[in-house]
Coordinates of C-alpha atoms (C1' of nucleotides) in Angstrom, one line a residue:
Chain A
M532 CA 101.8 126.3 111.8
P533 CA 100.5 126.5 115.1
R534 CA 103.4 126.5 118.2
S535 CA 104.3 123.3 119.3
A536 CA 102.6 121.6 122.3
S537 CA 105.7 120.4 123.6
Q538 CA 106.2 123.6 126.3
P539 CA 103.5 123.1 129.1
R540 CA 102.4 126.8 130.0
R541 CA 103.0 130.1 128.8
R542 CA 102.6 131.4 132.4
N543 CA 102.6 129.7 135.6
P544 CA 99.2 130.5 138.1
R545 CA 100.4 132.1 141.3
Q546 CA 97.5 132.9 143.1
S547 CA 94.4 130.7 143.5
R548 CA 92.3 133.1 141.2
S549 CA 94.0 132.0 138.1
Q550 CA 94.5 128.3 139.6
A551 CA 90.5 128.2 139.6
T552 CA 90.4 129.3 135.8
C553 CA 93.2 126.8 134.7
D554 CA 91.3 123.7 135.9
A555 CA 87.9 125.3 134.6
I556 CA 89.9 125.6 131.2
L557 CA 91.1 122.0 131.4
T558 CA 87.3 120.6 132.6
A559 CA 85.6 122.8 129.7
T560 CA 88.3 121.2 127.1
A561 CA 87.2 117.6 128.7
R562 CA 83.8 118.8 127.8
V563 CA 83.8 120.3 124.9
L564 CA 86.0 117.3 123.5
V565 CA 83.2 114.7 124.5
K566 CA 80.3 116.9 122.8
D567 CA 82.2 118.0 120.0
G568 CA 85.5 116.1 119.1
Y569 CA 88.7 117.7 118.5
D570 CA 87.7 119.4 115.6
A571 CA 85.1 120.8 116.5
A572 CA 86.3 122.0 119.1
S573 CA 87.6 125.9 118.9
T574 CA 89.6 127.2 121.6
N575 CA 86.9 130.3 121.3
R576 CA 84.2 127.7 122.1
I577 CA 86.5 126.1 125.2
A578 CA 87.2 129.7 126.8
K579 CA 83.1 130.6 126.4
E580 CA 82.1 127.0 127.7
A581 CA 84.8 127.9 130.4
G582 CA 83.5 131.1 131.3
V583 CA 86.9 132.9 130.6
S584 CA 87.9 134.8 127.6
I585 CA 89.8 133.7 124.8
G586 CA 93.0 135.7 126.0
S587 CA 92.9 134.0 129.5
L588 CA 93.3 130.5 127.7
Y589 CA 96.3 131.8 126.1
Q590 CA 97.7 133.1 129.0
Y591 CA 98.3 129.5 130.6
F592 CA 98.2 127.5 127.8
P593 CA 100.4 127.5 124.3
S594 CA 98.3 126.5 121.6
K595 CA 95.1 124.3 121.3
E596 CA 97.7 121.6 120.9
G597 CA 99.0 122.3 124.3
L598 CA 95.8 122.4 125.9
V599 CA 94.4 119.2 124.6
V600 CA 98.0 117.9 125.7
A601 CA 97.4 118.9 129.5
V602 CA 94.0 117.4 129.3
M603 CA 95.2 114.4 128.2
E604 CA 98.2 114.7 131.1
R605 CA 95.9 115.2 133.6
H606 CA 93.6 112.3 132.8
R607 CA 96.1 109.8 132.0
T608 CA 98.2 110.9 135.3
Q609 CA 94.8 109.5 137.3
S610 CA 94.1 106.5 135.2
L611 CA 98.2 105.3 135.6
A612 CA 97.9 106.3 139.5
E613 CA 95.1 103.8 140.1
F614 CA 96.4 101.0 137.9
E615 CA 99.5 101.1 139.6
A616 CA 97.5 101.3 143.0
G617 CA 95.7 98.2 142.0
L618 CA 99.0 96.1 140.9
T619 CA 101.0 97.1 143.8
Q620 CA 97.6 95.8 145.8
L621 CA 97.7 92.2 143.6
A622 CA 100.9 91.6 143.3
S623 CA 101.3 88.8 146.3
Q624 CA 97.9 87.7 144.3
P625 CA 97.9 84.3 142.5
L626 CA 98.1 85.6 138.4
P627 CA 94.7 84.3 137.4
V628 CA 93.3 86.6 140.5
A629 CA 95.3 89.7 139.8
L630 CA 94.4 89.6 136.5
R631 CA 90.6 89.1 136.5
A632 CA 90.6 91.9 139.0
L633 CA 93.1 94.2 137.2
I634 CA 91.1 94.0 134.1
G635 CA 88.0 94.6 136.1
Q636 CA 89.6 97.8 137.0
V637 CA 90.0 99.0 134.1
I638 CA 86.9 98.3 132.4
A639 CA 85.6 100.0 135.4
S640 CA 87.8 103.4 134.6
K641 CA 86.3 103.4 131.1
V642 CA 82.9 103.0 132.8
D643 CA 82.9 106.0 134.1
N644 CA 82.7 108.8 131.5
P645 CA 83.4 106.4 128.5
R646 CA 83.3 108.9 125.8
L647 CA 86.1 111.0 127.4
H648 CA 88.2 108.0 127.6
Q649 CA 87.1 107.1 123.8
V650 CA 88.1 110.8 122.3
L651 CA 91.3 111.0 124.4
H652 CA 92.6 107.1 122.5
E653 CA 91.2 108.3 119.5
L654 CA 93.3 111.4 119.7
L655 CA 96.7 109.5 120.9
P656 CA 98.0 109.5 117.2
R657 CA 97.3 113.0 116.9
L658 CA 99.8 113.3 120.1
R659 CA 102.3 111.5 118.4
E660 CA 102.1 113.2 115.3
W661 CA 102.7 116.9 117.9
G662 CA 105.9 114.8 118.7
T663 CA 104.4 114.5 122.2
V664 CA 106.2 111.7 123.4
D665 CA 103.8 108.8 125.3
T666 CA 105.7 108.7 128.3
F667 CA 102.6 106.9 130.5
E668 CA 102.4 104.2 128.2
Q669 CA 105.9 103.8 128.7
R670 CA 105.4 103.8 131.9
L671 CA 102.6 101.7 131.8
I672 CA 104.4 98.9 130.3
R673 CA 107.3 99.1 132.4
M674 CA 104.8 98.3 135.4
V675 CA 103.4 95.4 133.6
R676 CA 106.6 93.8 133.2
A677 CA 107.7 94.6 136.6
F678 CA 104.7 92.8 137.4
L679 CA 105.3 90.1 135.3
L680 CA 109.1 89.4 135.7
P681 CA 108.8 87.6 138.7
R682 CA 106.6 84.9 137.4
A683 CA 108.6 84.9 134.2
H684 CA 109.3 81.3 134.8
D685 CA 105.2 80.4 135.1
I686 CA 104.6 81.8 131.7
R687 CA 104.9 80.5 127.9
P688 CA 105.9 83.7 126.3
A689 CA 109.8 83.7 125.9
N690 CA 110.2 87.7 124.8
L691 CA 109.0 89.1 127.9
D692 CA 108.9 92.6 126.2
M693 CA 106.5 91.2 123.4
A694 CA 104.3 89.5 125.8
V695 CA 103.7 92.7 127.7
F696 CA 103.4 94.2 124.4
I697 CA 100.8 91.9 123.2
M698 CA 98.9 91.9 126.3
V699 CA 98.4 96.2 127.2
H700 CA 97.5 96.3 123.9
T701 CA 94.9 93.6 123.6
V702 CA 93.1 94.7 127.0
D703 CA 93.7 98.5 125.9
A704 CA 92.1 97.7 122.2
L705 CA 89.3 95.7 123.5
C706 CA 88.4 98.1 125.9
H707 CA 88.2 100.8 123.7
A708 CA 86.6 99.0 120.9
A709 CA 83.7 98.0 123.4
V710 CA 83.0 101.5 124.3
S711 CA 82.7 102.6 120.9
Q712 CA 81.2 99.9 119.2
R713 CA 79.6 97.9 122.1
P714 CA 79.4 99.6 124.9
D715 CA 77.1 96.7 126.5
Y716 CA 79.6 94.5 126.8
L717 CA 81.3 96.8 129.1
E718 CA 78.4 95.6 131.7
D719 CA 78.8 92.5 130.6
D720 CA 80.4 90.1 133.0
T721 CA 81.2 87.7 130.1
F722 CA 83.4 90.4 128.5
A723 CA 85.8 90.7 131.3
E724 CA 85.8 86.8 131.6
E725 CA 86.6 86.4 128.1
L726 CA 89.2 89.2 128.3
C727 CA 90.5 87.5 131.2
A728 CA 90.4 84.3 129.2
L729 CA 92.3 85.5 126.4
V730 CA 95.1 86.9 128.5
L731 CA 95.9 83.7 130.7
G732 CA 95.3 81.6 128.1
Y733 CA 98.2 83.2 126.3
L734 CA 100.5 82.9 129.1
R735 CA 99.8 79.6 130.3
P736 CA 102.1 76.7 128.8
E737 CA 101.2 75.0 126.3
A738 CA 98.7 71.9 127.1
T739 CA 99.0 68.8 125.4
S740 CA 96.7 66.4 125.2
T741 CA 98.9 64.0 126.9
P742 CA 98.6 65.3 130.3
R743 CA 101.9 66.4 132.4
R744 CA 104.5 65.1 130.6
R745 CA 105.7 67.3 127.3
G746 CA 103.4 67.1 124.7
R747 CA 105.1 66.1 120.9
S748 CA 107.1 69.1 120.2
E749 CA 107.4 72.6 122.0
P750 CA 110.0 74.0 119.3
R751 CA 109.5 77.7 120.3
R752 CA 110.3 77.2 124.0
L753 CA 113.5 78.7 125.1
S754 CA 116.0 77.6 128.2
P755 CA 116.4 80.8 130.2
A756 CA 119.9 81.1 129.1
R757 CA 118.5 81.8 125.8
R758 CA 115.9 84.4 126.6
Q759 CA 118.2 87.1 127.5
E760 CA 118.9 86.9 124.2
R761 CA 116.1 87.3 122.8
A762 CA 114.3 89.6 124.4
A763 CA 114.1 93.1 122.7
P764 CA 116.0 96.2 124.2
A765 CA 114.7 98.3 126.3
R766 CA 113.2 100.8 124.2
Chain B
M447 CA 79.3 122.8 107.1
P448 CA 80.4 120.4 104.9
R449 CA 78.1 118.4 102.8
S450 CA 77.2 114.9 103.7
A451 CA 80.0 111.9 102.5
S452 CA 76.9 109.6 102.0
Q453 CA 76.1 110.2 98.8
P454 CA 79.4 109.0 97.3
R455 CA 79.8 110.4 93.5
R456 CA 78.5 114.0 92.3
R457 CA 78.6 112.5 88.8
N458 CA 79.6 109.4 87.3
P459 CA 82.1 109.2 85.0
R460 CA 81.3 108.6 81.7
Q461 CA 84.4 108.6 79.3
S462 CA 87.4 106.6 80.0
R463 CA 89.4 110.7 80.1
S464 CA 87.2 110.9 83.4
Q465 CA 87.8 107.5 84.8
A466 CA 91.5 108.0 84.4
T467 CA 90.7 111.4 86.7
C468 CA 88.8 109.8 89.0
D469 CA 91.3 107.2 89.8
A470 CA 94.5 109.9 89.7
I471 CA 92.5 111.6 92.5
L472 CA 92.2 108.9 94.5
T473 CA 95.7 107.8 94.2
A474 CA 96.6 111.1 95.0
T475 CA 94.4 111.6 98.1
A476 CA 96.0 108.3 99.0
R477 CA 99.6 109.7 98.5
V478 CA 98.6 113.2 100.1
L479 CA 97.1 111.4 103.0
V480 CA 100.2 109.1 103.6
K481 CA 102.8 112.0 103.4
D482 CA 100.7 114.7 105.4
G483 CA 98.5 113.3 107.3
Y484 CA 94.3 114.4 107.3
D485 CA 94.3 117.9 108.3
A486 CA 96.8 118.8 106.6
A487 CA 95.6 117.5 103.2
S488 CA 93.6 119.9 101.5
T489 CA 91.2 119.7 98.6
N490 CA 93.2 122.2 96.7
R491 CA 96.4 120.0 97.6
I492 CA 95.4 117.0 96.7
A493 CA 94.0 118.5 93.3
K494 CA 97.2 119.5 92.2
E495 CA 99.5 116.5 93.6
A496 CA 96.7 114.7 91.2
G497 CA 97.2 117.1 88.3
V498 CA 93.7 118.3 88.1
S499 CA 92.1 121.6 88.6
I500 CA 90.0 122.0 92.5
G501 CA 86.9 121.7 90.2
S502 CA 87.3 118.4 88.5
L503 CA 88.0 116.9 92.0
Y504 CA 84.4 118.2 93.2
Q505 CA 82.8 117.0 89.9
Y506 CA 83.4 113.5 90.8
F507 CA 83.1 113.6 94.8
P508 CA 80.7 115.8 97.1
S509 CA 83.3 116.9 100.0
K510 CA 86.5 116.1 101.3
E511 CA 84.8 113.9 103.7
G512 CA 82.8 111.9 100.7
L513 CA 86.8 111.7 98.9
V514 CA 88.4 109.7 102.0
V515 CA 85.7 107.5 102.5
A516 CA 86.1 107.0 99.1
V517 CA 89.7 106.0 99.2
M518 CA 88.7 103.9 102.4
E519 CA 86.0 102.0 100.3
R520 CA 88.6 101.1 97.3
H521 CA 91.3 100.2 100.1
R522 CA 88.5 97.9 102.3
T523 CA 87.2 96.4 99.6
Q524 CA 90.3 94.7 98.2
S525 CA 91.8 93.8 101.6
L526 CA 88.5 92.3 102.5
A527 CA 88.7 90.4 99.1
E528 CA 91.7 89.0 100.1
F529 CA 91.6 88.2 102.9
E530 CA 88.0 86.3 102.1
A531 CA 90.4 84.5 99.4
G532 CA 92.4 83.2 102.1
L533 CA 89.7 82.6 104.4
T534 CA 88.0 79.9 101.7
Q535 CA 91.2 78.2 100.7
L536 CA 92.3 77.6 104.3
A537 CA 88.6 76.4 105.4
S538 CA 89.1 72.6 105.4
Q539 CA 92.6 73.3 107.2
P540 CA 93.5 72.1 111.0
L541 CA 92.2 75.4 112.7
P542 CA 96.1 76.2 114.3
V543 CA 97.2 75.9 110.8
A544 CA 94.4 78.3 109.4
L545 CA 95.1 80.6 111.6
R546 CA 98.7 80.9 111.4
A547 CA 97.8 81.4 107.4
L548 CA 95.7 83.8 108.1
I549 CA 97.7 86.0 110.6
G550 CA 100.6 86.1 108.6
Q551 CA 98.2 86.9 105.6
V552 CA 96.8 90.2 107.3
I553 CA 100.2 91.3 108.7
A554 CA 101.9 90.5 105.3
S555 CA 99.0 92.9 104.0
K556 CA 99.7 96.0 106.7
V557 CA 103.8 95.5 105.5
D558 CA 103.0 97.0 102.2
N559 CA 102.3 100.1 102.8
P560 CA 102.2 100.5 106.3
R561 CA 101.8 104.0 106.4
L562 CA 98.7 103.8 104.6
H563 CA 97.2 101.3 106.7
Q564 CA 98.1 103.3 109.7
V565 CA 96.1 106.8 108.3
L566 CA 93.5 104.8 107.4
H567 CA 92.6 103.0 110.8
E568 CA 93.3 106.0 112.5
L569 CA 90.8 107.7 110.3
L570 CA 87.9 105.3 111.2
P571 CA 86.3 106.9 114.4
R572 CA 85.7 109.7 112.0
L573 CA 83.9 108.0 109.2
R574 CA 82.0 107.1 112.3
E575 CA 80.9 110.4 113.1
W576 CA 80.3 111.1 109.5
G577 CA 77.3 108.6 109.5
T578 CA 79.4 106.3 107.4
V579 CA 78.5 102.7 108.4
D580 CA 81.4 100.1 108.4
T581 CA 80.2 97.9 106.3
F582 CA 83.3 96.4 106.1
E583 CA 83.9 95.5 109.6
Q584 CA 80.1 94.0 109.7
R585 CA 81.2 91.4 107.1
L586 CA 84.7 91.0 108.1
I587 CA 82.9 89.8 111.2
R588 CA 80.1 87.7 109.5
M589 CA 83.3 86.0 107.4
V590 CA 84.9 85.3 110.6
R591 CA 81.6 83.8 112.2
A592 CA 81.1 81.7 109.4
F593 CA 84.6 80.2 109.4
L594 CA 84.1 79.4 113.3
L595 CA 81.0 78.3 113.1
P596 CA 81.6 75.0 112.2
R597 CA 84.0 74.5 114.7
A598 CA 81.8 75.9 117.5
H599 CA 81.7 72.8 119.8
D600 CA 85.6 72.3 119.5
I601 CA 86.7 75.9 121.1
R602 CA 85.9 77.2 124.4
P603 CA 83.9 80.6 124.0
A604 CA 80.3 79.7 124.7
N605 CA 79.2 83.2 123.2
L606 CA 80.5 82.7 119.2
D607 CA 79.5 86.3 118.6
M608 CA 81.7 87.9 121.5
A609 CA 84.6 85.3 120.0
V610 CA 84.9 86.7 117.5
F611 CA 84.8 90.5 118.1
I612 CA 87.3 89.9 120.1
M613 CA 89.3 87.8 118.0
V614 CA 89.2 90.4 115.3
H615 CA 89.8 93.4 117.1
T616 CA 92.7 91.5 118.8
V617 CA 94.4 90.7 115.9
D618 CA 93.3 93.9 114.0
A619 CA 94.4 95.8 117.1
L620 CA 97.9 94.6 117.6
C621 CA 98.8 94.6 114.0
H622 CA 97.8 98.2 114.0
A623 CA 100.1 98.6 117.4
A624 CA 102.7 97.1 115.9
V625 CA 102.7 99.0 112.4
S626 CA 102.9 102.4 114.2
Q627 CA 105.0 101.9 117.3
R628 CA 107.4 98.8 116.7
P629 CA 107.3 98.2 113.0
D630 CA 110.1 95.6 113.5
Y631 CA 107.7 93.5 114.9
L632 CA 106.0 93.0 111.6
E633 CA 108.9 91.8 110.3
D634 CA 109.3 89.3 113.6
D635 CA 107.9 85.9 112.9
T636 CA 108.2 85.4 116.4
F637 CA 105.6 88.0 116.6
A638 CA 103.2 86.2 114.3
E639 CA 103.3 83.1 116.3
E640 CA 102.6 85.1 119.5
L641 CA 99.4 86.5 117.7
C642 CA 98.9 83.0 116.8
A643 CA 99.4 81.8 120.9
L644 CA 97.3 84.1 121.8
V645 CA 94.0 83.9 119.3
L646 CA 94.7 80.0 119.6
G647 CA 95.1 79.7 123.5
Y648 CA 91.8 81.7 123.9
L649 CA 89.9 79.4 121.7
R650 CA 91.4 76.4 123.2
P651 CA 89.1 74.6 125.9
E652 CA 90.7 75.0 129.7
A653 CA 93.7 73.0 130.9
T654 CA 93.5 72.6 134.9
S655 CA 96.6 70.7 136.1
T656 CA 94.8 67.8 136.7
P657 CA 94.8 66.1 133.1
R658 CA 91.7 65.0 131.7
R659 CA 89.4 65.2 134.8
R660 CA 87.7 68.0 135.1
G661 CA 89.8 70.6 137.3
R662 CA 88.5 72.4 140.5
S663 CA 85.9 74.1 139.0
E664 CA 84.6 75.2 135.3
P665 CA 81.7 77.3 136.2
R666 CA 81.1 79.6 133.1
R667 CA 81.0 76.7 130.9
L668 CA 77.7 76.4 129.4
S669 CA 76.0 73.4 127.9
P670 CA 75.2 73.5 124.1
A671 CA 71.5 74.0 125.1
R672 CA 72.1 77.5 127.0
R673 CA 74.6 78.6 124.1
Q674 CA 72.1 80.1 121.9
E675 CA 70.3 81.9 125.0
R676 CA 73.8 83.9 126.1
A677 CA 74.7 84.8 122.1
A678 CA 74.2 88.2 121.8
P679 CA 71.7 89.0 118.9
A680 CA 73.1 89.3 115.5
R681 CA 73.4 93.5 115.9
Chain C
dT1458 C1' 97.8 153.0 150.5
dG1459 C1' 99.9 153.2 146.7
dA1460 C1' 103.0 151.1 142.9
dG1461 C1' 103.7 147.8 140.4
dA1462 C1' 102.8 142.9 139.3
dA1463 C1' 99.1 139.1 138.4
dC1464 C1' 95.2 138.1 135.9
dG1465 C1' 91.3 139.3 132.8
dT1466 C1' 89.4 140.8 128.4
dG1467 C1' 87.5 140.7 123.5
dA1468 C1' 88.0 142.8 119.3
dG1469 C1' 90.0 141.6 115.7
dC1470 C1' 94.1 139.9 112.0
dG1471 C1' 96.1 137.1 108.9
dG1472 C1' 95.1 132.9 107.3
dT1473 C1' 93.8 128.6 105.6
dC1474 C1' 90.2 126.0 103.8
dG1475 C1' 86.4 123.7 101.7
dC1476 C1' 83.6 124.4 98.1
dT1477 C1' 81.2 127.5 93.8
dC1478 C1' 80.2 128.8 89.1
dA1479 C1' 81.0 130.9 85.0
dC1480 C1' 83.5 129.8 81.4
dA1481 C1' 87.0 126.4 78.3
dT1482 C1' 87.8 122.6 76.0
dT1483 C1' 87.8 117.9 74.6
dC1484 C1' 84.8 114.2 72.9
dT1485 C1' 80.1 111.7 70.7
dT1486 C1' 76.8 111.0 67.6
dA1487 C1' 74.0 111.8 63.6
Chain D
dT1464 C1' 81.0 118.3 60.5
dA1465 C1' 78.0 120.9 63.9
dA1466 C1' 75.6 120.7 67.9
dG1467 C1' 75.6 119.5 72.8
dA1468 C1' 76.9 116.5 76.1
dA1469 C1' 80.9 115.7 79.2
dT1470 C1' 84.5 116.9 80.7
dG1471 C1' 88.2 120.4 82.9
dT1472 C1' 89.7 125.0 84.9
dG1473 C1' 91.0 128.2 88.7
dA1474 C1' 90.0 132.9 90.8
dG1475 C1' 87.9 133.6 94.4
dC1476 C1' 83.8 133.7 97.9
dG1477 C1' 82.4 133.1 102.8
dA1478 C1' 83.4 131.2 106.6
dC1479 C1' 85.4 130.1 110.3
dC1480 C1' 90.1 129.1 113.2
dG1481 C1' 94.2 129.8 116.2
dC1482 C1' 95.8 133.2 118.2
dT1483 C1' 97.6 138.7 119.5
dC1484 C1' 97.4 142.8 121.8
dA1485 C1' 96.5 146.9 123.8
dC1486 C1' 93.7 147.8 127.6
dG1487 C1' 91.4 147.2 131.6
dT1488 C1' 90.8 145.1 136.5
dT1489 C1' 92.4 142.8 141.0
dC1490 C1' 95.5 141.2 144.2
dT1491 C1' 100.3 141.8 147.1
dC1492 C1' 103.3 143.8 149.6
dA1493 C1' 106.6 147.1 151.2

DNA sequence: TGAGAACGTGAGCGGTCGCTCACATTCTTA
DNA sequence: TAAGAATGTGAGCGACCGCTCACGTTCTCA
């Protein structure tokens, strides 16, 4: 049984020399993961690719799992920061405009090095098995929730938490599906437009053929007072 | 290097005794996968769980990969058959009714043994790595496409293939996300309703605030004549 | 400048895993 | 009922993998 991935480092690099070693190991790991996948990526192979000895690798990373977790964290931190930047920048825009820009941004972030995104995405379930709680996804969900909260009265879904869950997973999953099965879609503006239509159509209050007036029935629409009740706990 | 998973069986069972052995191995594999995951599921362990010797296992399955592929095929064949039955039965229903029923059916299929669905779903990328083309997904996509084709003029998306890709992956991914992260959603009718709203909102022609008349702009709507042009090849 | 801390090295240990093969047992069939 | 086909057995092989540890090398700083 390999040791837990939870303690992130075995020894902190103090000199710049060792910091460079750490970086080399991390980027080499990403490179080997991209080239061979997780199973074929042995730690000896990663060390060789990084140009360091296997011993050095285990000076800074507690296990193969810990190493992969570190790569994941570096990658997700960066992605999340980019996303947050986009989100705050677009906060005052109308929803369709902001959404279109955000989806374009998400797709663009995968277009550069799609294979790494793919490998890391497919590694996520294993991270969960290793007990690494996915803080990043929680932060992402909180960010989207905060973005949507001021607009809560203009959108259809009564349960905001569920709506955010659905939106985040929809966009993420479709981007990943495109990366691994239809790379051509990533370059196709139609795909981004359709993703946008999907999410907007989900948020848009129901349109009935009778214009403006309330249609035949909107049984699932709740008053603001009841909204809180239905909402799931913050988790 | 393990041998390829493509040749499905090493030897065909001729007597009922060996057929029972095969079945025992397959169900034991599913059980061990559920209990321990793919990595910890050694072939010796599976054989022990099935109550047969490791030699017998390799009489009927060419490799660990081949064994997992067989489990996957058995499972997907059954799921696909159920889905197809629902699809043909609902073919004449109006779209919202049919869609709601289908989504309910998909969710219900995961509710029974969710962990197996989860494990197999997370194993899909590896199947692709092993060169097992996912015929089942292609068949699923063709089925949904055929279901949607007669209604193509009532729905918004111009590129039917892309729409089917988006719908199938959306529903699948959200069900899987619920299975592995929010099992409570699977029992919650609201979740099914929201999934339905998501897909219907995607297919529904755009409603603008100005009723009935064309709104400010619908630049991306194509005439039926141009539809064919934009549609992706059959793949 | 030298002592000790930080950093780097790689042979190899302990263990597991996928899989084989020589052989035993059970069934079919003429 | 006997011969041979089908089926079942499990010790163990070869390969690889994660990881350690005893030992060099380079840096820091009093």
